[in-house]
Amino acid sequence: MVSLHSSLGTERKLVTELPGPKSRALHERRRTVVSAGLSTGFPVYIERAEGAILEDVDGNHLLDMGSGIAVISVGHAVPEVVDAVSAQVAAFTHTCFMVTPYESYVQVCEELAALTPGDFPKTSALFNSGAEAVENAVKVARLATGRSAVIVFDHAYHGRTNLTMALTAKNMPYKDHFGPFAPEVYRVPMSYPFLDGLSGAEAAARAITEIETQVGAHNVAALLIEPIQGEGGFVVPADGFLPALSEWTTRNGVVFIADEIQSGFCRTGDWFAVNHEGVIPDLVTTAKGLAGGMPLSAVTGRAELMNAVHEGGLGGTYGGNPVAAAAALATIRTMRDRDLPARARVLGETMLTSLRSLAQDVAIIGDVRGRGAMIAFELVQPGTKIPNAAAAKSIVNYCNERGVIALSCGTFGNVIRLLPPLVISDEQLADAMSVFASAVRAAG
Ligand SMILES: *Cc1c(COP(=O)(O)O)cnc(C)c1O
């Protein structure tokens, strides 16, 4: 039995090669019973975690620079969350909010109404996964507007369910042979400064012209966008792009949905990435950082939209589960108490400074970008903007083998993303950055 508040120490420590013998044995066992359709970035099997440290079954201590894909922003096993979850498990684990409700669901919705941008009445509905939140946001927008078209962007990632596969841009591995996909989804160009060189206003005009000529504004229920794209490559749109789109949606009665599932909850140095330019979405989807690793997602937005839905039109057996809700409340409290938005900004400065100086003398880094603790670098063939996925793969492998969990992303698989838990220490981050630097030099 693992103690409630374990102590793993604070340093990366390798006692076997990675993956170690126990992880390799588990991976063999897995092959016979786990679908081959599930990929694994690095087959090191985890037993415990604390802060930014993962302990594997062989006793190695790894430094987590991925946060389980931007989920453990608050840190692994932080005492506040562990205590809240443990107490809730002992009290009750499920009633179904649609059968007999409980206070923590209401409290999470109060927090979401207070934290999301916009000074107007807001209501929320809670779900389990990010994809489920996105699907429900689209349902709300269609019902409230009586229109059907949904606008999405190049490089977008919104999930793997049937509707969200249609909303997601990248074919492999998310969509290939899984169609037919949902209709009335229209994809327009994203602002991608490194590749298109356009200003935010120019990129918005390009997208809006496509919408108006190919779809017609009056047919559009929702414009759905990640304020900083996640899986698609940590693409940060040029300043002015999001405000111009937001203004266009307001003028045309289109619901502006910000998918903040990856960028939200302190990750970018603010509670939400849209805050950077003061954009106020009509609906916001959240999930990853929200509940300290417990499955919880939400759609939050203008009460007149969210409440337009007939009673019973939204829901699900597990949505807003009491254990996940308790975790979310403790996570939000911890983020506030420890001022994790400010910490994310500090981490971002450190990562950007380190990567920018590296980019000066390594020709394979084409671009360094991101905001707060959502930072990435894009790998290219030297002297060009041609994607270099091989370099990304070799950098990820190099880091992983040395006990630094690294993630790639991007439509072309050529972007490395840095997503540390926001409670990572300065020393841990410095250690991780030096491993990334060696990895990049080795790949270059
Ligand atoms: C991860 C992600 C999703 C999907 O969330 P799941 O919980 O995996 O369904 C949707 N949108 C964005 C921006 C994401 O990063």
PDB file of N, CA and C and ligand atoms in Angstrom, residues 69 128-132 134 157-161 164 226 228-231 259-263 285 287-288 297 417, ligand 1:
ATOM      1  N   ILE A  69       0.093  14.859 -20.996  1.00  0.00           N
ATOM      2  CA  ILE A  69      -0.508  15.756 -21.997  1.00  0.00           C
ATOM      3  C   ILE A  69      -1.275  16.897 -21.323  1.00  0.00           C
ATOM      4  N   ASN A 128     -17.031  14.095 -19.054  1.00  0.00           N
ATOM      5  CA  ASN A 128     -15.861  13.298 -18.651  1.00  0.00           C
ATOM      6  C   ASN A 128     -14.607  13.607 -19.440  1.00  0.00           C
ATOM      7  N   SER A 129     -14.753  13.719 -20.743  1.00  0.00           N
ATOM      8  CA  SER A 129     -13.576  13.895 -21.598  1.00  0.00           C
ATOM      9  C   SER A 129     -13.670  15.207 -22.363  1.00  0.00           C
ATOM     10  N   GLY A 130     -12.539  15.593 -22.898  1.00  0.00           N
ATOM     11  CA  GLY A 130     -12.518  16.801 -23.704  1.00  0.00           C
ATOM     12  C   GLY A 130     -13.424  16.679 -24.918  1.00  0.00           C
ATOM     13  N   ALA A 131     -13.339  15.542 -25.596  1.00  0.00           N
ATOM     14  CA  ALA A 131     -14.151  15.350 -26.802  1.00  0.00           C
ATOM     15  C   ALA A 131     -15.636  15.503 -26.484  1.00  0.00           C
ATOM     16  N   GLU A 132     -16.028  14.969 -25.339  1.00  0.00           N
ATOM     17  CA  GLU A 132     -17.440  15.053 -24.950  1.00  0.00           C
ATOM     18  C   GLU A 132     -17.853  16.514 -24.722  1.00  0.00           C
ATOM     19  N   VAL A 134     -16.507  19.122 -26.216  1.00  0.00           N
ATOM     20  CA  VAL A 134     -16.582  19.773 -27.529  1.00  0.00           C
ATOM     21  C   VAL A 134     -17.884  19.395 -28.229  1.00  0.00           C
ATOM     22  N   TYR A 157      -7.150  20.187 -33.334  1.00  0.00           N
ATOM     23  CA  TYR A 157      -7.412  18.905 -32.677  1.00  0.00           C
ATOM     24  C   TYR A 157      -8.538  19.112 -31.669  1.00  0.00           C
ATOM     25  N   HIS A 158      -9.618  18.343 -31.832  1.00  0.00           N
ATOM     26  CA  HIS A 158     -10.742  18.475 -30.904  1.00  0.00           C
ATOM     27  C   HIS A 158     -11.186  17.140 -30.335  1.00  0.00           C
ATOM     28  N   GLY A 159     -10.541  16.026 -30.705  1.00  0.00           N
ATOM     29  CA  GLY A 159     -10.893  14.744 -30.104  1.00  0.00           C
ATOM     30  C   GLY A 159     -11.037  13.634 -31.126  1.00  0.00           C
ATOM     31  N   ARG A 160     -11.509  12.473 -30.633  1.00  0.00           N
ATOM     32  CA  ARG A 160     -11.505  11.248 -31.431  1.00  0.00           C
ATOM     33  C   ARG A 160     -12.878  10.595 -31.540  1.00  0.00           C
ATOM     34  N   THR A 161     -13.930  11.195 -30.997  1.00  0.00           N
ATOM     35  CA  THR A 161     -15.274  10.634 -31.188  1.00  0.00           C
ATOM     36  C   THR A 161     -15.742  10.970 -32.601  1.00  0.00           C
ATOM     37  N   THR A 164     -16.033  14.731 -33.204  1.00  0.00           N
ATOM     38  CA  THR A 164     -14.762  15.436 -33.026  1.00  0.00           C
ATOM     39  C   THR A 164     -13.681  14.947 -33.995  1.00  0.00           C
ATOM     40  N   GLU A 226      -9.000  26.497 -31.061  1.00  0.00           N
ATOM     41  CA  GLU A 226      -8.075  26.456 -29.927  1.00  0.00           C
ATOM     42  C   GLU A 226      -7.281  27.769 -29.947  1.00  0.00           C
ATOM     43  N   ILE A 228      -4.558  28.618 -28.551  1.00  0.00           N
ATOM     44  CA  ILE A 228      -3.220  28.158 -28.959  1.00  0.00           C
ATOM     45  C   ILE A 228      -3.427  26.684 -29.273  1.00  0.00           C
ATOM     46  N   GLN A 229      -3.066  26.282 -30.491  1.00  0.00           N
ATOM     47  CA  GLN A 229      -3.358  24.897 -30.856  1.00  0.00           C
ATOM     48  C   GLN A 229      -2.458  23.934 -30.095  1.00  0.00           C
ATOM     49  N   GLY A 230      -3.026  22.798 -29.721  1.00  0.00           N
ATOM     50  CA  GLY A 230      -2.290  21.809 -28.942  1.00  0.00           C
ATOM     51  C   GLY A 230      -1.642  20.763 -29.822  1.00  0.00           C
ATOM     52  N   GLU A 231      -2.377  19.673 -30.080  1.00  0.00           N
ATOM     53  CA  GLU A 231      -1.815  18.562 -30.854  1.00  0.00           C
ATOM     54  C   GLU A 231      -1.301  19.015 -32.218  1.00  0.00           C
ATOM     55  N   ASP A 259     -11.880  26.384 -27.562  1.00  0.00           N
ATOM     56  CA  ASP A 259     -11.500  25.079 -27.018  1.00  0.00           C
ATOM     57  C   ASP A 259     -10.222  25.277 -26.202  1.00  0.00           C
ATOM     58  N   GLU A 260     -10.418  25.451 -24.901  1.00  0.00           N
ATOM     59  CA  GLU A 260      -9.294  25.701 -23.973  1.00  0.00           C
ATOM     60  C   GLU A 260      -8.924  24.419 -23.230  1.00  0.00           C
ATOM     61  N   ILE A 261      -9.234  23.283 -23.831  1.00  0.00           N
ATOM     62  CA  ILE A 261      -8.993  22.011 -23.150  1.00  0.00           C
ATOM     63  C   ILE A 261      -7.516  21.816 -22.834  1.00  0.00           C
ATOM     64  N   GLN A 262      -6.637  22.217 -23.751  1.00  0.00           N
ATOM     65  CA  GLN A 262      -5.200  22.096 -23.472  1.00  0.00           C
ATOM     66  C   GLN A 262      -4.608  23.393 -22.942  1.00  0.00           C
ATOM     67  N   SER A 263      -5.101  24.533 -23.453  1.00  0.00           N
ATOM     68  CA  SER A 263      -4.480  25.826 -23.124  1.00  0.00           C
ATOM     69  C   SER A 263      -5.013  26.431 -21.831  1.00  0.00           C
ATOM     70  N   THR A 285     -14.699  25.398 -23.729  1.00  0.00           N
ATOM     71  CA  THR A 285     -14.576  23.999 -23.301  1.00  0.00           C
ATOM     72  C   THR A 285     -13.274  23.854 -22.516  1.00  0.00           C
ATOM     73  N   ALA A 287     -10.945  20.956 -19.858  1.00  0.00           N
ATOM     74  CA  ALA A 287     -10.792  19.583 -19.381  1.00  0.00           C
ATOM     75  C   ALA A 287      -9.413  19.394 -18.769  1.00  0.00           C
ATOM     76  N   LYS A 288      -8.401  19.248 -19.604  1.00  0.00           N
ATOM     77  CA  LYS A 288      -7.120  18.681 -19.167  1.00  0.00           C
ATOM     78  C   LYS A 288      -6.612  19.152 -17.803  1.00  0.00           C
ATOM     79  N   SER A 297     -14.610  17.296 -17.610  1.00  0.00           N
ATOM     80  CA  SER A 297     -14.587  18.341 -18.628  1.00  0.00           C
ATOM     81  C   SER A 297     -15.823  19.192 -18.466  1.00  0.00           C
ATOM     82  N   ARG A 417       6.990  19.659 -27.790  1.00  0.00           N
ATOM     83  CA  ARG A 417       6.269  20.530 -26.862  1.00  0.00           C
ATOM     84  C   ARG A 417       6.730  20.289 -25.440  1.00  0.00           C
TER      85      ARG A 417
HETATM   86  C1  LIG B   1      -7.010  16.748 -25.666  1.00  0.00           C
HETATM   87  C2  LIG B   1      -7.880  17.707 -26.380  1.00  0.00           C
HETATM   88  C3  LIG B   1      -9.210  17.392 -26.707  1.00  0.00           C
HETATM   89  C4  LIG B   1      -9.801  16.029 -26.435  1.00  0.00           C
HETATM   90  O1  LIG B   1      -9.808  15.711 -25.085  1.00  0.00           O
HETATM   91  P1  LIG B   1     -10.027  14.154 -24.645  1.00  0.00           P
HETATM   92  O2  LIG B   1     -10.187  14.253 -23.158  1.00  0.00           O
HETATM   93  O3  LIG B   1      -8.818  13.428 -25.065  1.00  0.00           O
HETATM   94  O4  LIG B   1     -11.255  13.714 -25.332  1.00  0.00           O
HETATM   95  C5  LIG B   1      -9.969  18.360 -27.313  1.00  0.00           C
HETATM   96  N1  LIG B   1      -9.470  19.576 -27.589  1.00  0.00           N
HETATM   97  C6  LIG B   1      -8.203  19.921 -27.280  1.00  0.00           C
HETATM   98  C7  LIG B   1      -7.709  21.291 -27.592  1.00  0.00           C
HETATM   99  C8  LIG B   1      -7.355  18.984 -26.692  1.00  0.00           C
HETATM  100  O5  LIG B   1      -6.083  19.311 -26.424  1.00  0.00           O
END
